[in-house]
Coordinates of C-alpha atoms in Angstrom, one line a residue:
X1 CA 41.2 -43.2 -92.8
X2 CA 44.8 -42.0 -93.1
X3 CA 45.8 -39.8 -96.2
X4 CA 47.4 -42.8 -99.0
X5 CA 51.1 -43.4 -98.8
X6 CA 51.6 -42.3 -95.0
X7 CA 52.0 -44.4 -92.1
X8 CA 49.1 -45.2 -90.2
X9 CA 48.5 -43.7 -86.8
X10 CA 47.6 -46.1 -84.1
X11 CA 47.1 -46.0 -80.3
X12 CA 50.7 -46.3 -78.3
X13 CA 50.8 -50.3 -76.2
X14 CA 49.9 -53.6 -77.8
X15 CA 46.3 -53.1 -78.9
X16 CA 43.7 -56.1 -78.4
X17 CA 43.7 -59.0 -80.7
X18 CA 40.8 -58.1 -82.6
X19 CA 42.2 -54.8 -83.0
X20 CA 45.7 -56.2 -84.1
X21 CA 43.9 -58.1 -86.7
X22 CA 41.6 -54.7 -87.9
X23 CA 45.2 -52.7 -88.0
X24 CA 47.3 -55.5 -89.9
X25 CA 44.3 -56.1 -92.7
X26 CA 44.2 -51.9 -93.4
X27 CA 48.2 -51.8 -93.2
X28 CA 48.2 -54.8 -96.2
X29 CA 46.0 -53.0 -98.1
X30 CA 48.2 -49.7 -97.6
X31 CA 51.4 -50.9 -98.0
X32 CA 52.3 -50.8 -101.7
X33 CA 51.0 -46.8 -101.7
X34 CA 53.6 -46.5 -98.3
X35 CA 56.2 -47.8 -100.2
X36 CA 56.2 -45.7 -103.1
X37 CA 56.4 -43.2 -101.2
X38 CA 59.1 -43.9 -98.6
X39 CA 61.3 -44.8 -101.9
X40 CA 60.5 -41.2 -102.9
X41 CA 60.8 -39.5 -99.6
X42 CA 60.4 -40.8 -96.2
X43 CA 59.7 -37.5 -94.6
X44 CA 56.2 -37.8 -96.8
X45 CA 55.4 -40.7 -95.3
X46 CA 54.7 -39.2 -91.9
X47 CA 51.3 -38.7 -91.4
X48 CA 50.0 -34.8 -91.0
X49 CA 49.6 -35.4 -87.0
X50 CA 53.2 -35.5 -86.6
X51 CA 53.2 -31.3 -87.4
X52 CA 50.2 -30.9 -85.0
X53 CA 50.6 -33.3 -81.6
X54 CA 53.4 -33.6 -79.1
X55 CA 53.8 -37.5 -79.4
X56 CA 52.3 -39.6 -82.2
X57 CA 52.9 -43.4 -82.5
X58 CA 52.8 -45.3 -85.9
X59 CA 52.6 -48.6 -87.5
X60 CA 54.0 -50.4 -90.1
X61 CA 54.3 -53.7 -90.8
X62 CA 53.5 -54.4 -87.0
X63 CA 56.5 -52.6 -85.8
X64 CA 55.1 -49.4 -83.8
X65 CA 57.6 -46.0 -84.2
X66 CA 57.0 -42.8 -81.9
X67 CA 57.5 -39.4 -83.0
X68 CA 58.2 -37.2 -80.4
X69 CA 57.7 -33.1 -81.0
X70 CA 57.6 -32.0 -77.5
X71 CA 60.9 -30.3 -76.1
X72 CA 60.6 -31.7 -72.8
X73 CA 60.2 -35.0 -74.0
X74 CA 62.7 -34.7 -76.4
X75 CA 65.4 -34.2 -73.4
X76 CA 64.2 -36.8 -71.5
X77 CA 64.5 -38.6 -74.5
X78 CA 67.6 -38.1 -75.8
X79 CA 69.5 -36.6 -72.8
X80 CA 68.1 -38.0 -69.5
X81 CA 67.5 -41.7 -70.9
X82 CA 70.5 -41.5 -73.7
X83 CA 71.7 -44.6 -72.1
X84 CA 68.5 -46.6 -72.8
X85 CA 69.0 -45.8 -76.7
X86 CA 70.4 -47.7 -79.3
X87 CA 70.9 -47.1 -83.3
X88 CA 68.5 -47.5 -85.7
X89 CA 68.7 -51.3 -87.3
X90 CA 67.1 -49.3 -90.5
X91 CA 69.6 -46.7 -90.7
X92 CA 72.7 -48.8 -89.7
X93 CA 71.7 -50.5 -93.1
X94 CA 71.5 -47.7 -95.1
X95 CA 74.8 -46.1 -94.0
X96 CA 77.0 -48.9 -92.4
X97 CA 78.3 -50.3 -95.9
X98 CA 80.2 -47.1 -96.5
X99 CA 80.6 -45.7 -92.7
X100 CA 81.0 -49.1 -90.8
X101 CA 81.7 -48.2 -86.9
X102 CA 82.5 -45.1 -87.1
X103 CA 81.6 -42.1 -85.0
X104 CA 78.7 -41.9 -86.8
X105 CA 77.3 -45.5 -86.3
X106 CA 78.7 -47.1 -83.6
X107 CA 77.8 -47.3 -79.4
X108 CA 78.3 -47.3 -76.5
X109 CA 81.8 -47.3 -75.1
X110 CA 83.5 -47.8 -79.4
X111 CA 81.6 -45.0 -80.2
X112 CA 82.7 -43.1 -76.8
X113 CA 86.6 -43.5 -77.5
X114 CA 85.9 -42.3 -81.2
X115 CA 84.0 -39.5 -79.8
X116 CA 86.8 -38.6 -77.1
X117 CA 89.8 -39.1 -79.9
X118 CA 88.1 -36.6 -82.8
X119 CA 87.1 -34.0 -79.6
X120 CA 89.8 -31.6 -79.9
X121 CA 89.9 -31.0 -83.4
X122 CA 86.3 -28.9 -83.4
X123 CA 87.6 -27.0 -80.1
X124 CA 86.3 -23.2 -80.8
X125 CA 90.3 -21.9 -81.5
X126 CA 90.6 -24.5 -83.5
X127 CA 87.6 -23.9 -85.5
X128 CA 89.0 -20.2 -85.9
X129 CA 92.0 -21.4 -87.3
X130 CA 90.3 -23.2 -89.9
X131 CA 88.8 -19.5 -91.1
X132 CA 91.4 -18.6 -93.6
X133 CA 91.1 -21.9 -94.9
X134 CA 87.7 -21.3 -95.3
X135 CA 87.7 -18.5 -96.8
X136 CA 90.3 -19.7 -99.4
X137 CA 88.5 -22.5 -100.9
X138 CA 85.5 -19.7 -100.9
X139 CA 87.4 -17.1 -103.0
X140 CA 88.6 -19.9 -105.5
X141 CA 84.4 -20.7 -106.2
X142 CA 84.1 -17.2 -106.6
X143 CA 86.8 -16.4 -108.9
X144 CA 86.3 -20.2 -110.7
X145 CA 82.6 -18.1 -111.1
X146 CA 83.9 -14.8 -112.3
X147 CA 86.1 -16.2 -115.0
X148 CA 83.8 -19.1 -116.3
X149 CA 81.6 -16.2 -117.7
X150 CA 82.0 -12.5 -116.6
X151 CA 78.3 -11.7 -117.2
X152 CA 76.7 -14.7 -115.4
X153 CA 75.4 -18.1 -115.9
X154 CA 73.4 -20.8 -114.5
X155 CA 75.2 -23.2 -112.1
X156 CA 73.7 -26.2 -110.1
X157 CA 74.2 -24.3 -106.8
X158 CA 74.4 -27.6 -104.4
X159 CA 76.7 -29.2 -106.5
X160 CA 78.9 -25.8 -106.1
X161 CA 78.5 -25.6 -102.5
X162 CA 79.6 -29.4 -102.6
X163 CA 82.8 -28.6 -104.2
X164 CA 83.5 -25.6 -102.0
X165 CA 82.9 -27.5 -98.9
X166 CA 84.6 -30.5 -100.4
X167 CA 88.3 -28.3 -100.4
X168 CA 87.6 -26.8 -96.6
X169 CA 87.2 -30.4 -95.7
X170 CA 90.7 -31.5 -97.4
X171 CA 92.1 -28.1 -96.1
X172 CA 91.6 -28.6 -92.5
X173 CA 90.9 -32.3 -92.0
X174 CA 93.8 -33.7 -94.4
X175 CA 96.2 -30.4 -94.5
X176 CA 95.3 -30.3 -98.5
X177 CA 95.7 -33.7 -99.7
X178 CA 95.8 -33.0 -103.4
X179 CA 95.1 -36.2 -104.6
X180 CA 91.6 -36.8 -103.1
X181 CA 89.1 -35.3 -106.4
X182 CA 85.9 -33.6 -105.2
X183 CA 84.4 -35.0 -108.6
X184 CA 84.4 -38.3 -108.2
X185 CA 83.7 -38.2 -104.4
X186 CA 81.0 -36.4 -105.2
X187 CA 79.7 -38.5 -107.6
X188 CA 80.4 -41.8 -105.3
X189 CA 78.1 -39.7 -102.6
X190 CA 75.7 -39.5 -104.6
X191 CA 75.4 -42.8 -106.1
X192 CA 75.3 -43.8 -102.6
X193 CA 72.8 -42.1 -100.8
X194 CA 70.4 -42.5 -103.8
X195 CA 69.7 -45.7 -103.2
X196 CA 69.7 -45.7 -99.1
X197 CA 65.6 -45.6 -99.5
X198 CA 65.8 -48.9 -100.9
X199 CA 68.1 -50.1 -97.6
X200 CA 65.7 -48.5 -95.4
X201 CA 62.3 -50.2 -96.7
X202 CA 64.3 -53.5 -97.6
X203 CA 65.4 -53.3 -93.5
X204 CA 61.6 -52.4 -92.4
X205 CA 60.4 -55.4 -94.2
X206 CA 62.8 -57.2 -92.8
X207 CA 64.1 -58.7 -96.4
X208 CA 68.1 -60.0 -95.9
X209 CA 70.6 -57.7 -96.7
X210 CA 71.9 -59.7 -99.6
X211 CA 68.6 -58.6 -101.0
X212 CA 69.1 -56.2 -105.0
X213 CA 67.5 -53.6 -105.2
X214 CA 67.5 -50.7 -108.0
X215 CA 70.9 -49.0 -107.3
X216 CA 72.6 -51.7 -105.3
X217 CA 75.8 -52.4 -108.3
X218 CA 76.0 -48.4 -108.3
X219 CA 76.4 -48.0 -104.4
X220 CA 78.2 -51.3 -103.7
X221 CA 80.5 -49.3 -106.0
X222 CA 80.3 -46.3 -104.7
X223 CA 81.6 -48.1 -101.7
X224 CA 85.0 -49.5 -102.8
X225 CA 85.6 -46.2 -104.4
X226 CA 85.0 -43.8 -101.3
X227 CA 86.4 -46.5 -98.9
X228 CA 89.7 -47.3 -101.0
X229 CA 89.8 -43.5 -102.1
X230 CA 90.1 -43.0 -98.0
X231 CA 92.7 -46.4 -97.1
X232 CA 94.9 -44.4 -100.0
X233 CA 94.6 -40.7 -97.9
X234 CA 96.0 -43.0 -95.2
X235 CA 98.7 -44.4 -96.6
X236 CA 99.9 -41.5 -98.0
X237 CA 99.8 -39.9 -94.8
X238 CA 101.7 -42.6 -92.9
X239 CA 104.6 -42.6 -96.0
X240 CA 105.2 -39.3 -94.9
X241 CA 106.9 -40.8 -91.3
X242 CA 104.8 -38.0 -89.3
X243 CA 101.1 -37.7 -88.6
X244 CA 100.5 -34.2 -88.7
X245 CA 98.2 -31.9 -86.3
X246 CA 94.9 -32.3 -88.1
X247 CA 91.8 -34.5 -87.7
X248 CA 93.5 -37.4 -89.9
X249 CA 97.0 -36.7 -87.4
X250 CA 94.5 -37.3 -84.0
X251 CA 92.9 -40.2 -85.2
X252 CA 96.7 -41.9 -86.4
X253 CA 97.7 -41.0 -82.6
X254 CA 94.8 -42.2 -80.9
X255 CA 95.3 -45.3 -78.5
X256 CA 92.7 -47.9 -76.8
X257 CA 92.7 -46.1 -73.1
X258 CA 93.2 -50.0 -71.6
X259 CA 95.2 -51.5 -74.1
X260 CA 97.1 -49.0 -75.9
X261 CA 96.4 -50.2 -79.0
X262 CA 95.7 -48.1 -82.1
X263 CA 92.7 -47.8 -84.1
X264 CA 92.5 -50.8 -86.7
X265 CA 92.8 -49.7 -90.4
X266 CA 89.1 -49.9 -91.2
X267 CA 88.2 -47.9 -88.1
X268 CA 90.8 -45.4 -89.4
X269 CA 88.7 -45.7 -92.7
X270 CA 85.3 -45.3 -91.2
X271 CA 86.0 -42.5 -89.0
X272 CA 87.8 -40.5 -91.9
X273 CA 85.5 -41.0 -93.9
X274 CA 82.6 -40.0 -92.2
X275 CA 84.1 -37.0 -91.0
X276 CA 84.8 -36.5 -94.8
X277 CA 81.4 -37.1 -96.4
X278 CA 79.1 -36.2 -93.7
X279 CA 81.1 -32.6 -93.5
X280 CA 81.0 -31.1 -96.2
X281 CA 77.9 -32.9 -97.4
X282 CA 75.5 -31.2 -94.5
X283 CA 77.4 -27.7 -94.6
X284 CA 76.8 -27.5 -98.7
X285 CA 73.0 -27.9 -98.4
X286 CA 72.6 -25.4 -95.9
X287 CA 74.8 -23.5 -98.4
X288 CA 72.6 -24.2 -101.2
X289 CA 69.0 -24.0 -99.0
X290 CA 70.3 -20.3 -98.4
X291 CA 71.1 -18.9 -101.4
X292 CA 67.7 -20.0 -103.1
X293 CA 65.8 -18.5 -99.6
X294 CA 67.4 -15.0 -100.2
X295 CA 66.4 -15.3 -103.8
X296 CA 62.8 -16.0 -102.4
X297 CA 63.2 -13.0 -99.9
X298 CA 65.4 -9.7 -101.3
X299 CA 64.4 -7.7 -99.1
X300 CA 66.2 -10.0 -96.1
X301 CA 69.2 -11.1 -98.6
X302 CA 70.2 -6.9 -99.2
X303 CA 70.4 -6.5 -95.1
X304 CA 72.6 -9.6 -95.1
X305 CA 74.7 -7.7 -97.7
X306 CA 74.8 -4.5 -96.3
X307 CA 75.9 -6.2 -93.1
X308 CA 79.1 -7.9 -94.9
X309 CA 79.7 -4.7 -96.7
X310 CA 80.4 -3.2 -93.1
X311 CA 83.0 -6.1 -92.0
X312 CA 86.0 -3.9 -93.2
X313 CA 88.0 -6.6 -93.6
X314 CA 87.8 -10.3 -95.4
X315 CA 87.8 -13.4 -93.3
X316 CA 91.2 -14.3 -94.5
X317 CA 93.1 -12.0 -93.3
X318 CA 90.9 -11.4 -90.0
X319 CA 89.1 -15.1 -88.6
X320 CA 87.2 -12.9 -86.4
X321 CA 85.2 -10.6 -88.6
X322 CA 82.8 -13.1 -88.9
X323 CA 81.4 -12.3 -85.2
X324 CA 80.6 -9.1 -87.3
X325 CA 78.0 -10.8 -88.6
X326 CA 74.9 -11.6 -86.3
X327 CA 72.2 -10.7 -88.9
X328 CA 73.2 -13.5 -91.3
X329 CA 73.9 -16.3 -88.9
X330 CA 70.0 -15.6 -87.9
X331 CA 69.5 -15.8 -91.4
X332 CA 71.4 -19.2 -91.4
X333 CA 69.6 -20.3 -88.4
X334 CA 66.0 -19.9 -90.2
X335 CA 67.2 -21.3 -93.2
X336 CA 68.4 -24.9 -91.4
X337 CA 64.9 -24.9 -89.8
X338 CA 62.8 -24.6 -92.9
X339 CA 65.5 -26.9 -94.2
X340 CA 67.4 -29.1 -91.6
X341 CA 70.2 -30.9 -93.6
X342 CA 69.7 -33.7 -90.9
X343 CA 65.8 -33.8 -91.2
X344 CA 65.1 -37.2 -88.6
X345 CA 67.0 -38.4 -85.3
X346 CA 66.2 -42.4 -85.6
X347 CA 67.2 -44.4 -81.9
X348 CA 65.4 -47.7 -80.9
X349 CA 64.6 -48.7 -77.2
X350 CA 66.8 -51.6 -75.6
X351 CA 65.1 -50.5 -72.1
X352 CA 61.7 -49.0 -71.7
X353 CA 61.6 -45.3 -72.2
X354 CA 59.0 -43.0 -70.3
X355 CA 57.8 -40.1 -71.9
X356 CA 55.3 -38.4 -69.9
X357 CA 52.3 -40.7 -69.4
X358 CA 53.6 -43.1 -72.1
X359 CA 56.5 -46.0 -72.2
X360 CA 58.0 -47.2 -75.1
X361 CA 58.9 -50.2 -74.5
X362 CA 62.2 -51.8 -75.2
X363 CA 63.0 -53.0 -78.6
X364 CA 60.7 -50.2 -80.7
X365 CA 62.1 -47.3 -83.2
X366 CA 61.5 -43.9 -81.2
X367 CA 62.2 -40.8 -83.7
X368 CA 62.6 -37.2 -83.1
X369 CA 61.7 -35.9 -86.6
X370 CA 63.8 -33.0 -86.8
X371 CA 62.0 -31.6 -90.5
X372 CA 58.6 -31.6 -88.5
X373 CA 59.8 -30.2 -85.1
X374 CA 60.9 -27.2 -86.7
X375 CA 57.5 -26.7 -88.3
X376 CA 55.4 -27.4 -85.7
X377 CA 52.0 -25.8 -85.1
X378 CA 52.7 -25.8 -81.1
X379 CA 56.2 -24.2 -80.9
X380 CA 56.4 -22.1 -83.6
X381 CA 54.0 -19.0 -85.0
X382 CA 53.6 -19.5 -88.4
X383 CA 55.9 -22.5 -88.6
X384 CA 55.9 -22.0 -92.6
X385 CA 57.1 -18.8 -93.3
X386 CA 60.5 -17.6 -93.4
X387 CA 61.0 -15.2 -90.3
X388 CA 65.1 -14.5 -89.4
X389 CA 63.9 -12.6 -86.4
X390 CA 62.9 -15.7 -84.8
X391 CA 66.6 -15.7 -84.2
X392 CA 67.1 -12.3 -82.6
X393 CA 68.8 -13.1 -79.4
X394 CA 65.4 -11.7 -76.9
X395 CA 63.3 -14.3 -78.9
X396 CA 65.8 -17.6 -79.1
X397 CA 66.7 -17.3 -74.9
X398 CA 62.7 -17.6 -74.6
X399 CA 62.6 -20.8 -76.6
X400 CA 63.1 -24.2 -75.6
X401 CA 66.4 -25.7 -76.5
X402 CA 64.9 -28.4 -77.8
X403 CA 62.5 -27.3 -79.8
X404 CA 65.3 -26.4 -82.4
X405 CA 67.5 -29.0 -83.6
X406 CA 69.7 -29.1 -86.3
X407 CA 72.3 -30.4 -85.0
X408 CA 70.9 -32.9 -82.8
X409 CA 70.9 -33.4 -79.0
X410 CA 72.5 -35.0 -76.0
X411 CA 75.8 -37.0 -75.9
X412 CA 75.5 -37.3 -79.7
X413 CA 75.1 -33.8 -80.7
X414 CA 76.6 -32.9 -84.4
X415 CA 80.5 -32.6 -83.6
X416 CA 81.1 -30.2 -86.2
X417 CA 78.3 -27.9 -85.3
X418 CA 80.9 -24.9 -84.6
X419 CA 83.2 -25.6 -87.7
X420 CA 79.3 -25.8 -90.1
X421 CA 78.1 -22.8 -88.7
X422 CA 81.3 -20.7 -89.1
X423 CA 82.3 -22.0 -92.5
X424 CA 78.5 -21.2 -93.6
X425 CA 79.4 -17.8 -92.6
X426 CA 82.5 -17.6 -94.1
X427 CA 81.1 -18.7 -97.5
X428 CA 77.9 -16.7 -97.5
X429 CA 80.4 -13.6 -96.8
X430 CA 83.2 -14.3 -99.7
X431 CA 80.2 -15.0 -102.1
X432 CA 77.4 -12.8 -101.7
X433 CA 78.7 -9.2 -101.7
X434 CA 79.8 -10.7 -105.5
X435 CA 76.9 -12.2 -106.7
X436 CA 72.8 -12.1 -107.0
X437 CA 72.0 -15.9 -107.5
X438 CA 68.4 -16.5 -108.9
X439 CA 66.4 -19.2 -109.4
X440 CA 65.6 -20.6 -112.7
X441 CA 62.3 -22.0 -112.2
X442 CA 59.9 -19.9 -110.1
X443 CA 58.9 -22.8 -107.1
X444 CA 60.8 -23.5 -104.6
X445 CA 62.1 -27.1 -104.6
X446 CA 60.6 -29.8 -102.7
X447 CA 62.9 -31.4 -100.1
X448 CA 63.4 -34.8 -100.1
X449 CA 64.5 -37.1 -97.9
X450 CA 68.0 -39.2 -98.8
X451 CA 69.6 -39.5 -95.3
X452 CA 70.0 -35.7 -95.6
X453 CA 67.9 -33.2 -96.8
X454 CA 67.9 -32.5 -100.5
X455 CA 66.2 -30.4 -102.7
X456 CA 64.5 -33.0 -105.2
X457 CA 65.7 -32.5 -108.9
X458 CA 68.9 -30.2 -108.1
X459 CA 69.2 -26.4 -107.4
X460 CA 70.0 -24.4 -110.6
X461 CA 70.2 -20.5 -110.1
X462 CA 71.2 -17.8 -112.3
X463 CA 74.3 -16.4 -110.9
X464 CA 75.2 -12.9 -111.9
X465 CA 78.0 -10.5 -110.2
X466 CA 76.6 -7.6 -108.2
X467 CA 76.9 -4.0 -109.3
X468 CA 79.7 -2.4 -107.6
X469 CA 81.1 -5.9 -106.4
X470 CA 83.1 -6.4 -110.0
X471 CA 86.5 -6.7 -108.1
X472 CA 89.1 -6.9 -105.2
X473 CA 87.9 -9.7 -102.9
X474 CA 83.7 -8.7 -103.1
X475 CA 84.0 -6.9 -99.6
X476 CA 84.4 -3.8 -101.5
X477 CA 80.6 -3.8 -102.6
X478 CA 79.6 -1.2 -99.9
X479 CA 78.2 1.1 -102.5
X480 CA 76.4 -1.5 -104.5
X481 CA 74.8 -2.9 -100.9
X482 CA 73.7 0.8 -100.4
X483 CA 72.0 1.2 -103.0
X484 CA 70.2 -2.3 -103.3
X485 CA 69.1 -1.5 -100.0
X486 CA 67.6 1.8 -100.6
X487 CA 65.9 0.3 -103.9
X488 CA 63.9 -2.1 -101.5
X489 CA 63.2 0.2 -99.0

């Protein structure tokens, strides 16, 4: 029998009818403990053989999903057959009412212009550029920090990162739009993806979308806010008579390659946005999953200091320091796979896929479940603990590309992925040689599933300044890194 509340494992194909009939009796009696637990986290709902095989097929409902684990099957998957995938109906609900088509959501040759259009604004100069930027918005949460209380206090540490990653966002995608509030887009976020488990088990029971559900009035708000909070970025923009270099200035130029036309306004609106939300939403939780790791590990988080405390020189006034800093992007790199902020890759079939021995056949949800790859019992030694050195360069060239993915694969891989990985390191930099964030409760937080990745219940940490780092820019903390150090050693 499968454990209660996770999806039931069946053979992949169309089973026999007296075998249908066996599979839809047990799934009836199921479904109610499924669906309390998909509305609390959908990751729990996968069923422990996801973590252990290299291809496991599901069933709920009737509709078979298969996981796919293996890295070769994950490139034939998502790279060699790309063209035979489609989006997921179930996500398209939960995140087309405030995305619409967007880069994000759309296919084939809409989503391919999009693509093409927002291209040159993640180009690696470009992403350099973006470092003083960076490192602005991270000196203002670290002097906003410092002068809120001088001895410490405790601070919901993704909310933080939120705001932090909310201003690089305006800085480099909107050239500092003051107008648009990281509160109140915040808070719209996070009305809105607390009720997409409801859209998702509403879509795979196939209920119409005009269907309530606890939290619908609060994101249907959400909604106009973030949508018409975006439409007035615009306008502002185009009073100004010139569009500007940025991401906002590339999309106002960009033209239909066979008609010329521009993009519509609610393309405008969905692209923006998504770029908007989706940016500084992912790049904050891998903030926050870091900061309460290194509180887990000390040992790891006083190398990662002593290693910033040799840059000799702040990102702002040198963008290229941060190549100074190989230790802590391994860091990073562990952290996102305990803790992908994009846990699940969700495509449906519209032609039969092949994946080894077995065909999917056209129409069914086929998942690369990101959360469990990256704990996998057949691509990873001890997939649970916390190991940075799986990132030293030696080990990562012997690993399968695929078998790490945090930022997706093929044609659809995370746009962004330079601009997150660099700001992370930016941020980590400006704020760690300050301060020694702790957490306030002893266990580590359980993450749960809300589109993202999310630690369930918030992240509070105690966050105090570190000795020797009490002022000039926190790169000045050499001695205090020293001595941390040789107190763990």
């Amino acid at each position: 029998m499968p454990a209660v509340g996770t999806f039931r494992v069946c053979a992949p194909g169309r089973p026999p009818f007296a075998a249908a009939v066996a599979e839809g009796v047990a799934e009836a009696v199921a479904l109610p403990s499924v669906l309390v637990t998909m509305l609390g986290s959908l990751i729990e709902a996968w069923p422990r053989q996801i973590y252990t095989q290299p291809l496991v097929t599901t069933r709920f409902l009737g509709q078979r999903t298969t996981y796919v684990c293996d890295p070769g099957h994950i490139r034939g998957l998502m790279v060699d057959q790309a063209e035979a995938l489609e989006r997921e109906p179930f996500m398209l609900r939960a995140l087309a009412p405030a995305l619409g088509a967007g880069v994000l959501t759309a296919d084939g040759d809409h989503w391919r212009r999009q693509r093409r259009t927002a291209t040159p604004m993640f180009r690696p100069d470009r992403v350099r550029s973006f470092v003083p930027a960076m490192a602005r918005a991270a000196a203002a949460t670290r002097a906003r920090w410092r002068d809120a209380d001088p001895a410490g206090s405790e601070r919901d540490i993704l909310r933080e990162m939120m705001r932090t990653t909310f201003d690089v966002i305006v800085a480099t995608m909107v050239s500092g739009d003051p107008h648009l509030e990281v509160g109140p887009f915040g808070a719209a976020m996070d009305a809105y993806l607390g009720q997409t488990s409801w859209k998702i088990a509403l879509e795979m029971l196939r209920a119409p979308a005009w269907v309530p559900h606890p939290g619908s009035r609060a994101g249907a708000e959400a909604v106009r806010y973030l949508r018409g909070e975006v439409a007035r970025t615009i306008a502002r923009r185009r009073s100004r008579g010139e569009p500007g270099s940025d991401l906002l200035g590339l999309l106002l130029q960009a033209r239909d390659p066979e008609t010329g036309a521009p993009l519509t306004e609610a393309n405008l609106v969905d692209n923006l946005l998504t770029f908007v939300s989706a940016g500084h939403e992912t790049t904050a939780l891998a903030l926050a999953w870091t900061f309460r790791v290194l509180a887990e590990h000390p040992e790891v988080e006083e190398r990662v200091v002593a290693e910033m405390a040799r840059l000799g020189a702040d990102p702002e006034s040198d963008p290229d320091s941060v190549d100074g800093l190989p230790y802590t992007r391994q860091v990073l790199l562990e952290v996102m796979r305990l803790y992908p902020p994009a846990p699940l890759i969700v495509r449906r079939t519209r032609a039969p896929v092949r994946l080894g021995d077995t065909v999917v056949p056209a129409g069914q949800s086929v998942h690369v479940p990101v959360y469990a790859l990256h704990r996998h019992a057949l691509l990873w030694d001890r997939p649970e603990a916390f190991d940075p050195g799986r990132f030293a360069p030696e080990r990562a060239a012997a690993r399968d590309r695929y078998a790490y993915l945090p930022f997706g694969a093929g044609p659809r891989v995370c746009i962004g992925m330079g601009l997150a990985l660099t700001e992370c390191l930016v941020v980590l930099a400006t704020l760690l040689p300050a301060f020694r964030l702790r957490p306030v409760t002893a266990e580590m937080p359980a993450a749960q599933f809300r589109v993202t990745l999310r630690p369930r219940g918030g992240l509070t940490m105690r966050v105090a300044p570190r000795h020797g780092a009490g002022q000039g820019d926190g790169h000045g903390a050499e001695h205090g890194a020293e001595q941390g150090a040789a107190h763990a050693a």
